Amino acid sequence: VRLVGSEMCIRDRVGVNTGASIEKGAAFEVRSTDKGILVPRIILTGSDDITTVTPAPTTGLFVYNTTKTGSGSTMVEPGFYYWDGSQWRRLFNEGYTLQYKQNAEVRAIKNPCNCFSYNYVDLPGLDSGVITVPFSGIYQIFVKGYMAAGENLLTNSDGAIQGSISLWMDTNNSGTFTNIKEQYITTSSKRIDGSNFNFLGQAATMVYNVQLDAGNTYTFKVRGREWYQGSSNNSNNRSWFGKDSSGYSGANGVNDAQYGSMTITLVVQN
């Protein structure tokens, strides 16, 4: 046992302001009621920085980064980081999620020429509006949408539809949305034993990972498009996206069973 000022050393264990004892499981202990521990403050150039700490970072090394530097997936921001053996990882325990739910049905646009359609419709409620994310990092956007064929106009066969659900993005209020992912759907209204069974909805899901930076603004929206109908594009009435389900047999008043959803979640913080 060795006492030096307010420090205490016991067999390679060190205590500061601990009096005559150190917690048994601690190699190093500091006690204070009005002070904290100040770790080294450095400027990392990115999460792949292997030169700032000399001669080289050691696995488990702990620092406080003071500046936002780097870009994309190697960007670092002010905060605590540790070296995991191959990169700097930020200490992070604060999640961030935004959720959106479709709130009304909407019909597809069908070209009057009965040809292929390139017209998109916005799905009501699946528009994030302008958002500013609090942390830079990789965000995962999960989208689920439903498309249901319109009423079957044929008297001797099923009416089939091709279409899609798509995710669009605008950065910093540019006014220009970019289609960043689109998922194909096929749906039909069937004719069985002389009777039509309409609006047989099908679901499509999309998962998209994107780097978003704190301080920038973003807008995301989900859109649907009817591509083509069978029988010279005239087999059905216009399709539905998020068809009101209350009219389905057995729905028991449930009207939103085909409404889509969008979730934006931070999965990796820089």
Short mmCIF file of C-alpha atoms in Angstrom, two decimals:
data_model
loop_
_atom_site.label_atom_id
_atom_site.label_comp_id
_atom_site.label_asym_id
_atom_site.label_seq_id
_atom_site.Cartn_x
_atom_site.Cartn_y
_atom_site.Cartn_z
CA VAL A 1 0.00 0.00 0.00
CA ARG A 2 1.38 3.45 -0.95
CA LEU A 3 -0.18 6.84 -0.26
CA VAL A 4 0.92 9.90 -2.29
CA GLY A 5 -1.05 13.06 -1.51
CA SER A 6 -4.67 12.23 -2.32
CA GLU A 7 -3.73 9.17 -4.36
CA MET A 8 -3.67 5.62 -3.06
CA CYS A 9 -1.90 2.68 -4.73
CA ILE A 10 -2.60 -0.93 -3.77
CA ARG A 11 -0.80 -3.63 -5.73
CA ASP A 12 -1.01 -1.86 -9.11
CA ARG A 13 -4.44 -0.41 -8.39
CA VAL A 14 -4.82 3.38 -8.21
CA GLY A 15 -7.39 5.48 -6.37
CA VAL A 16 -7.83 9.26 -6.46
CA ASN A 17 -9.69 10.86 -3.53
CA THR A 18 -10.74 7.39 -2.43
CA GLY A 19 -9.39 7.59 1.12
CA ALA A 20 -7.98 4.31 2.40
CA SER A 21 -9.98 2.02 0.10
CA ILE A 22 -10.47 1.21 -3.57
CA GLU A 23 -13.36 -0.78 -4.95
CA LYS A 24 -12.19 -4.39 -5.27
CA GLY A 25 -13.04 -4.74 -8.97
CA ALA A 26 -11.39 -1.47 -10.00
CA ALA A 27 -7.86 -1.00 -11.35
CA PHE A 28 -8.42 2.77 -11.28
CA GLU A 29 -11.01 4.69 -9.25
CA VAL A 30 -11.72 8.41 -8.93
CA ARG A 31 -14.16 9.85 -6.41
CA SER A 32 -15.60 13.36 -6.50
CA THR A 33 -18.90 15.05 -5.82
CA ASP A 34 -18.29 18.09 -8.03
CA LYS A 35 -15.67 17.12 -10.64
CA GLY A 36 -15.42 14.83 -13.67
CA ILE A 37 -12.74 12.99 -15.62
CA LEU A 38 -11.34 14.83 -18.63
CA VAL A 39 -10.12 12.42 -21.29
CA PRO A 40 -7.72 13.47 -24.08
CA ARG A 41 -9.36 15.78 -26.63
CA ILE A 42 -8.12 15.29 -30.19
CA ILE A 43 -9.15 16.07 -33.76
CA LEU A 44 -9.81 12.88 -35.72
CA THR A 45 -9.78 13.13 -39.51
CA GLY A 46 -12.38 10.37 -39.86
CA SER A 47 -13.39 7.02 -38.44
CA ASP A 48 -10.53 5.45 -40.44
CA ASP A 49 -7.88 7.79 -38.95
CA ILE A 50 -4.75 5.80 -38.02
CA THR A 51 -2.24 8.68 -37.90
CA THR A 52 -3.52 11.25 -35.38
CA VAL A 53 -2.83 9.01 -32.38
CA THR A 54 0.87 8.17 -32.35
CA PRO A 55 2.51 5.85 -32.88
CA ALA A 56 -0.77 3.99 -33.51
CA PRO A 57 -4.18 3.57 -31.85
CA THR A 58 -4.54 0.55 -29.58
CA THR A 59 -7.73 -1.50 -29.38
CA GLY A 60 -9.87 -0.07 -26.58
CA LEU A 61 -8.27 3.41 -26.72
CA PHE A 62 -10.77 6.08 -25.65
CA VAL A 63 -10.75 9.73 -26.77
CA TYR A 64 -12.99 12.76 -27.21
CA ASN A 65 -13.15 14.05 -30.78
CA THR A 66 -13.64 17.82 -30.91
CA THR A 67 -14.47 18.53 -34.57
CA LYS A 68 -16.78 17.38 -37.35
CA THR A 69 -14.53 16.04 -40.10
CA GLY A 70 -14.50 13.44 -42.85
CA SER A 71 -17.34 12.61 -45.20
CA GLY A 72 -19.85 9.89 -45.92
CA SER A 73 -19.50 6.73 -43.86
CA THR A 74 -16.16 7.84 -42.34
CA MET A 75 -17.47 11.15 -40.99
CA VAL A 76 -16.90 11.86 -37.28
CA GLU A 77 -18.55 14.47 -35.08
CA PRO A 78 -17.78 15.87 -31.63
CA GLY A 79 -18.19 13.08 -29.10
CA PHE A 80 -16.56 10.10 -27.41
CA TYR A 81 -14.91 7.49 -29.64
CA TYR A 82 -13.04 4.25 -29.04
CA TRP A 83 -10.74 2.28 -31.35
CA ASP A 84 -12.10 -1.22 -32.06
CA GLY A 85 -8.97 -2.47 -33.79
CA SER A 86 -9.87 -1.29 -37.28
CA GLN A 87 -11.84 1.97 -36.92
CA TRP A 88 -13.05 4.62 -34.49
CA ARG A 89 -16.54 3.91 -33.15
CA ARG A 90 -18.70 6.48 -31.46
CA LEU A 91 -20.25 5.75 -28.07
CA PHE A 92 -23.94 5.94 -28.85
CA ASN A 93 -27.09 5.10 -26.93
CA GLU A 94 -29.60 7.63 -28.25
CA GLY A 95 -31.94 6.31 -30.91
CA TYR A 96 -33.88 8.24 -33.53
CA THR A 97 -36.94 7.02 -35.43
CA LEU A 98 -39.69 8.68 -37.46
CA GLN A 99 -42.86 6.80 -38.42
CA TYR A 100 -45.52 7.66 -40.99
CA LYS A 101 -48.82 5.94 -41.81
CA GLN A 102 -50.94 6.25 -44.93
CA ASN A 103 -54.21 7.96 -44.01
CA ALA A 104 -56.40 7.62 -47.13
CA GLU A 105 -56.78 5.55 -50.28
CA VAL A 106 -55.72 6.98 -53.65
CA ARG A 107 -56.35 5.85 -57.22
CA ALA A 108 -53.73 5.41 -59.93
CA ILE A 109 -53.61 7.63 -63.01
CA LYS A 110 -54.58 5.80 -66.19
CA ASN A 111 -53.65 7.30 -69.52
CA PRO A 112 -56.71 8.03 -71.73
CA CYS A 113 -54.93 6.39 -74.67
CA ASN A 114 -55.06 3.00 -72.92
CA CYS A 115 -51.28 2.69 -73.18
CA PHE A 116 -48.41 2.46 -70.71
CA SER A 117 -48.61 4.94 -67.82
CA TYR A 118 -45.64 6.87 -66.42
CA ASN A 119 -47.67 8.97 -63.98
CA TYR A 120 -47.06 8.70 -60.25
CA VAL A 121 -49.48 9.51 -57.43
CA ASP A 122 -48.47 10.46 -53.89
CA LEU A 123 -49.67 8.12 -51.13
CA PRO A 124 -51.45 10.35 -48.57
CA GLY A 125 -49.66 10.47 -45.21
CA LEU A 126 -46.41 8.99 -46.55
CA ASP A 127 -44.66 12.34 -46.89
CA SER A 128 -42.10 13.24 -44.24
CA GLY A 129 -42.27 16.95 -44.90
CA VAL A 130 -38.99 18.79 -44.37
CA ILE A 131 -36.94 17.08 -41.65
CA THR A 132 -33.53 17.88 -40.16
CA VAL A 133 -31.86 14.81 -38.68
CA PRO A 134 -30.08 15.36 -35.34
CA PHE A 135 -27.16 13.01 -36.05
CA SER A 136 -25.05 12.26 -39.11
CA GLY A 137 -25.02 8.60 -40.02
CA ILE A 138 -26.64 5.82 -41.97
CA TYR A 139 -30.43 5.82 -41.81
CA GLN A 140 -32.59 2.89 -42.83
CA ILE A 141 -35.87 3.68 -44.56
CA PHE A 142 -38.47 0.91 -44.50
CA VAL A 143 -41.48 1.29 -46.79
CA LYS A 144 -44.52 -0.92 -47.18
CA GLY A 145 -47.25 -0.19 -49.69
CA TYR A 146 -50.30 -1.94 -51.14
CA MET A 147 -51.73 -1.92 -54.64
CA ALA A 148 -55.14 -3.35 -55.55
CA ALA A 149 -56.43 -3.83 -59.10
CA GLY A 150 -59.55 -1.88 -60.03
CA GLU A 151 -62.86 -3.51 -60.92
CA ASN A 152 -62.57 -6.26 -63.53
CA LEU A 153 -64.04 -5.09 -66.87
CA LEU A 154 -63.70 -8.48 -68.56
CA THR A 155 -66.52 -11.00 -68.75
CA ASN A 156 -64.51 -14.15 -69.40
CA SER A 157 -61.18 -13.87 -67.55
CA ASP A 158 -59.22 -12.19 -64.77
CA GLY A 159 -58.06 -8.59 -65.04
CA ALA A 160 -54.35 -8.26 -64.27
CA ILE A 161 -52.34 -5.15 -63.39
CA GLN A 162 -48.64 -4.31 -63.22
CA GLY A 163 -47.39 -1.40 -61.11
CA SER A 164 -44.96 -0.25 -58.44
CA ILE A 165 -44.36 1.53 -55.15
CA SER A 166 -41.45 3.98 -55.09
CA LEU A 167 -39.46 6.09 -52.61
CA TRP A 168 -38.49 9.65 -53.50
CA MET A 169 -36.01 12.03 -51.83
CA ASP A 170 -35.25 15.76 -51.89
CA THR A 171 -32.22 17.34 -50.17
CA ASN A 172 -32.05 20.89 -48.80
CA ASN A 173 -35.38 21.98 -50.33
CA SER A 174 -34.01 21.80 -53.86
CA GLY A 175 -37.51 21.37 -55.22
CA THR A 176 -36.41 18.31 -57.19
CA PHE A 177 -37.31 14.83 -55.97
CA THR A 178 -35.22 11.85 -57.03
CA ASN A 179 -36.63 8.34 -57.31
CA ILE A 180 -34.17 6.38 -55.15
CA LYS A 181 -35.92 2.99 -55.08
CA GLU A 182 -38.88 1.34 -56.81
CA GLN A 183 -40.52 -2.02 -56.14
CA TYR A 184 -42.63 -3.93 -58.68
CA ILE A 185 -46.13 -5.21 -57.85
CA THR A 186 -48.62 -7.31 -59.77
CA THR A 187 -52.26 -7.58 -58.70
CA SER A 188 -55.57 -8.69 -60.18
CA SER A 189 -59.34 -8.73 -59.94
CA LYS A 190 -60.47 -12.29 -60.61
CA ARG A 191 -63.50 -13.77 -62.30
CA ILE A 192 -64.54 -17.11 -60.79
CA ASP A 193 -67.69 -19.05 -61.75
CA GLY A 194 -69.23 -15.97 -63.36
CA SER A 195 -68.56 -13.67 -60.40
CA ASN A 196 -65.90 -10.98 -59.98
CA PHE A 197 -63.65 -10.78 -56.94
CA ASN A 198 -62.20 -7.29 -57.14
CA PHE A 199 -59.44 -5.31 -55.40
CA LEU A 200 -57.18 -8.27 -54.49
CA GLY A 201 -54.39 -6.20 -53.00
CA GLN A 202 -50.71 -7.11 -53.00
CA ALA A 203 -47.98 -5.65 -50.78
CA ALA A 204 -44.50 -4.47 -51.67
CA THR A 205 -41.73 -3.69 -49.17
CA MET A 206 -38.52 -1.73 -49.61
CA VAL A 207 -35.49 -1.26 -47.37
CA TYR A 208 -33.12 1.54 -48.31
CA ASN A 209 -30.00 2.67 -46.42
CA VAL A 210 -28.79 6.22 -46.96
CA GLN A 211 -26.18 8.54 -45.44
CA LEU A 212 -27.83 11.64 -43.94
CA ASP A 213 -25.93 14.56 -42.42
CA ALA A 214 -26.94 16.65 -39.42
CA GLY A 215 -27.70 20.22 -40.43
CA ASN A 216 -29.06 19.30 -43.88
CA THR A 217 -32.78 19.10 -44.57
CA TYR A 218 -34.48 16.18 -46.28
CA THR A 219 -37.92 15.26 -47.56
CA PHE A 220 -39.05 11.73 -48.34
CA LYS A 221 -42.30 10.64 -49.95
CA VAL A 222 -43.82 7.39 -51.21
CA ARG A 223 -45.53 7.23 -54.60
CA GLY A 224 -47.37 4.62 -56.63
CA ARG A 225 -47.69 4.02 -60.37
CA GLU A 226 -49.87 1.76 -62.48
CA TRP A 227 -47.69 0.51 -65.34
CA TYR A 228 -49.96 -1.56 -67.53
CA GLN A 229 -53.17 -3.54 -67.69
CA GLY A 230 -53.80 -6.80 -69.50
CA SER A 231 -56.01 -7.09 -72.61
CA SER A 232 -54.60 -3.99 -74.36
CA ASN A 233 -54.50 -2.01 -71.11
CA ASN A 234 -58.27 -2.03 -70.75
CA SER A 235 -58.99 -4.97 -68.45
CA ASN A 236 -59.72 -3.00 -65.27
CA ASN A 237 -60.76 0.31 -63.87
CA ARG A 238 -57.95 2.33 -62.29
CA SER A 239 -55.98 0.63 -59.53
CA TRP A 240 -55.91 1.66 -55.89
CA PHE A 241 -53.00 2.31 -53.55
CA GLY A 242 -54.11 1.67 -49.98
CA LYS A 243 -57.63 0.58 -50.89
CA ASP A 244 -60.13 1.19 -48.07
CA SER A 245 -60.63 -2.31 -46.68
CA SER A 246 -63.92 -1.73 -44.89
CA GLY A 247 -65.87 -3.05 -47.90
CA TYR A 248 -64.10 -6.42 -47.93
CA SER A 249 -66.00 -9.46 -46.68
CA GLY A 250 -65.17 -10.09 -43.04
CA ALA A 251 -63.46 -6.68 -42.53
CA ASN A 252 -65.73 -5.91 -39.58
CA GLY A 253 -65.22 -2.17 -40.04
CA VAL A 254 -61.41 -2.23 -40.42
CA ASN A 255 -60.67 0.36 -43.10
CA ASP A 256 -56.88 0.72 -43.03
CA ALA A 257 -55.63 -2.86 -43.46
CA GLN A 258 -54.12 -1.92 -46.86
CA TYR A 259 -52.68 1.43 -45.80
CA GLY A 260 -48.94 1.74 -46.32
CA SER A 261 -46.24 2.88 -43.90
CA MET A 262 -42.78 4.48 -43.86
CA THR A 263 -40.21 4.35 -41.05
CA ILE A 264 -36.91 6.25 -40.94
CA THR A 265 -34.42 4.93 -38.35
CA LEU A 266 -30.84 5.82 -37.47
CA VAL A 267 -28.83 2.57 -37.56
CA VAL A 268 -25.18 3.76 -37.58
CA GLN A 269 -24.11 7.11 -36.15
CA ASN A 270 -20.90 8.67 -37.47
#
